[in-house]
Amino acid sequence: MNAQAALPGASLVDAAYDQIRRRILDNVWPPGHRALEQEVALELGMSRTPVREALLQLQNEG
């Protein structure tokens, strides 16, 4: 799914954040899952930069 199509008007970082967080909360990625930037970027259809920023935001939230 293309992140821009999924969340019109949202920045790519916001789109990545929302999609990654949803995968975590829905247990698509169970505890202990290693989300590698490159793989997540490919899955979300975007570059690694917004994925990296989104992962950092989630990490800072705990």
PDB file of C-alpha atoms in Angstrom:
ATOM      1  CA  MET A   1       0.000   0.000   0.000  1.00  0.00           C
ATOM      2  CA  ASN A   2       1.345   3.429  -0.928  1.00  0.00           C
ATOM      3  CA  ALA A   3       1.626   5.644   2.135  1.00  0.00           C
ATOM      4  CA  GLN A   4       0.601   8.789   0.281  1.00  0.00           C
ATOM      5  CA  ALA A   5      -2.582   7.170  -0.995  1.00  0.00           C
ATOM      6  CA  ALA A   6      -3.411   5.732   2.415  1.00  0.00           C
ATOM      7  CA  LEU A   7      -3.244   9.029   4.282  1.00  0.00           C
ATOM      8  CA  PRO A   8      -3.828  11.996   1.984  1.00  0.00           C
ATOM      9  CA  GLY A   9      -2.496  15.260   3.389  1.00  0.00           C
ATOM     10  CA  ALA A  10      -0.225  13.583   5.913  1.00  0.00           C
ATOM     11  CA  SER A  11       3.538  13.900   5.722  1.00  0.00           C
ATOM     12  CA  LEU A  12       5.448  10.758   4.832  1.00  0.00           C
ATOM     13  CA  VAL A  13       6.830  10.604   8.372  1.00  0.00           C
ATOM     14  CA  ASP A  14       3.303  10.799   9.785  1.00  0.00           C
ATOM     15  CA  ALA A  15       2.115   8.138   7.348  1.00  0.00           C
ATOM     16  CA  ALA A  16       5.018   5.844   8.226  1.00  0.00           C
ATOM     17  CA  TYR A  17       4.470   6.443  11.944  1.00  0.00           C
ATOM     18  CA  ASP A  18       0.759   5.615  11.711  1.00  0.00           C
ATOM     19  CA  GLN A  19       1.285   2.486   9.623  1.00  0.00           C
ATOM     20  CA  ILE A  20       4.152   1.155  11.749  1.00  0.00           C
ATOM     21  CA  ARG A  21       2.267   1.850  14.976  1.00  0.00           C
ATOM     22  CA  ARG A  22      -0.835   0.109  13.595  1.00  0.00           C
ATOM     23  CA  ARG A  23       1.230  -2.982  12.692  1.00  0.00           C
ATOM     24  CA  ILE A  24       2.571  -3.078  16.249  1.00  0.00           C
ATOM     25  CA  LEU A  25      -0.827  -2.601  17.907  1.00  0.00           C
ATOM     26  CA  ASP A  26      -2.495  -5.148  15.616  1.00  0.00           C
ATOM     27  CA  ASN A  27       0.259  -7.676  16.407  1.00  0.00           C
ATOM     28  CA  VAL A  28       1.246  -7.880  12.748  1.00  0.00           C
ATOM     29  CA  TRP A  29       4.696  -7.318  14.210  1.00  0.00           C
ATOM     30  CA  PRO A  30       4.744  -9.202  17.515  1.00  0.00           C
ATOM     31  CA  PRO A  31       6.946  -8.262  20.477  1.00  0.00           C
ATOM     32  CA  GLY A  32      10.593  -8.811  19.631  1.00  0.00           C
ATOM     33  CA  HIS A  33      10.076  -8.248  15.891  1.00  0.00           C
ATOM     34  CA  ARG A  34      13.068  -6.527  14.283  1.00  0.00           C
ATOM     35  CA  ALA A  35      11.740  -3.859  11.952  1.00  0.00           C
ATOM     36  CA  LEU A  36      14.605  -3.128   9.573  1.00  0.00           C
ATOM     37  CA  GLU A  37      14.436   0.270   7.858  1.00  0.00           C
ATOM     38  CA  GLN A  38      14.947  -1.080   4.357  1.00  0.00           C
ATOM     39  CA  GLU A  39      12.305  -3.801   4.707  1.00  0.00           C
ATOM     40  CA  VAL A  40       9.770  -1.447   6.269  1.00  0.00           C
ATOM     41  CA  ALA A  41      10.419   1.165   3.576  1.00  0.00           C
ATOM     42  CA  LEU A  42       9.821  -1.407   0.849  1.00  0.00           C
ATOM     43  CA  GLU A  43       6.672  -2.652   2.566  1.00  0.00           C
ATOM     44  CA  LEU A  44       5.298   0.880   2.929  1.00  0.00           C
ATOM     45  CA  GLY A  45       6.396   2.009  -0.528  1.00  0.00           C
ATOM     46  CA  MET A  46       8.549   4.920   0.612  1.00  0.00           C
ATOM     47  CA  SER A  47      12.185   5.799   1.193  1.00  0.00           C
ATOM     48  CA  ARG A  48      14.110   4.939   4.326  1.00  0.00           C
ATOM     49  CA  THR A  49      14.266   8.523   5.628  1.00  0.00           C
ATOM     50  CA  PRO A  50      10.620   8.891   6.735  1.00  0.00           C
ATOM     51  CA  VAL A  51      10.677   5.325   8.051  1.00  0.00           C
ATOM     52  CA  ARG A  52      13.794   6.097  10.103  1.00  0.00           C
ATOM     53  CA  GLU A  53      12.160   9.230  11.543  1.00  0.00           C
ATOM     54  CA  ALA A  54       8.966   7.344  12.370  1.00  0.00           C
ATOM     55  CA  LEU A  55      10.901   4.536  14.070  1.00  0.00           C
ATOM     56  CA  LEU A  56      12.797   7.116  16.133  1.00  0.00           C
ATOM     57  CA  GLN A  57       9.523   8.741  17.203  1.00  0.00           C
ATOM     58  CA  LEU A  58       8.124   5.380  18.269  1.00  0.00           C
ATOM     59  CA  GLN A  59      11.339   4.499  20.089  1.00  0.00           C
ATOM     60  CA  ASN A  60      11.248   7.787  21.996  1.00  0.00           C
ATOM     61  CA  GLU A  61       7.655   7.090  23.043  1.00  0.00           C
ATOM     62  CA  GLY A  62       8.686   3.735  24.447  1.00  0.00           C
TER      63      GLY A  62
END
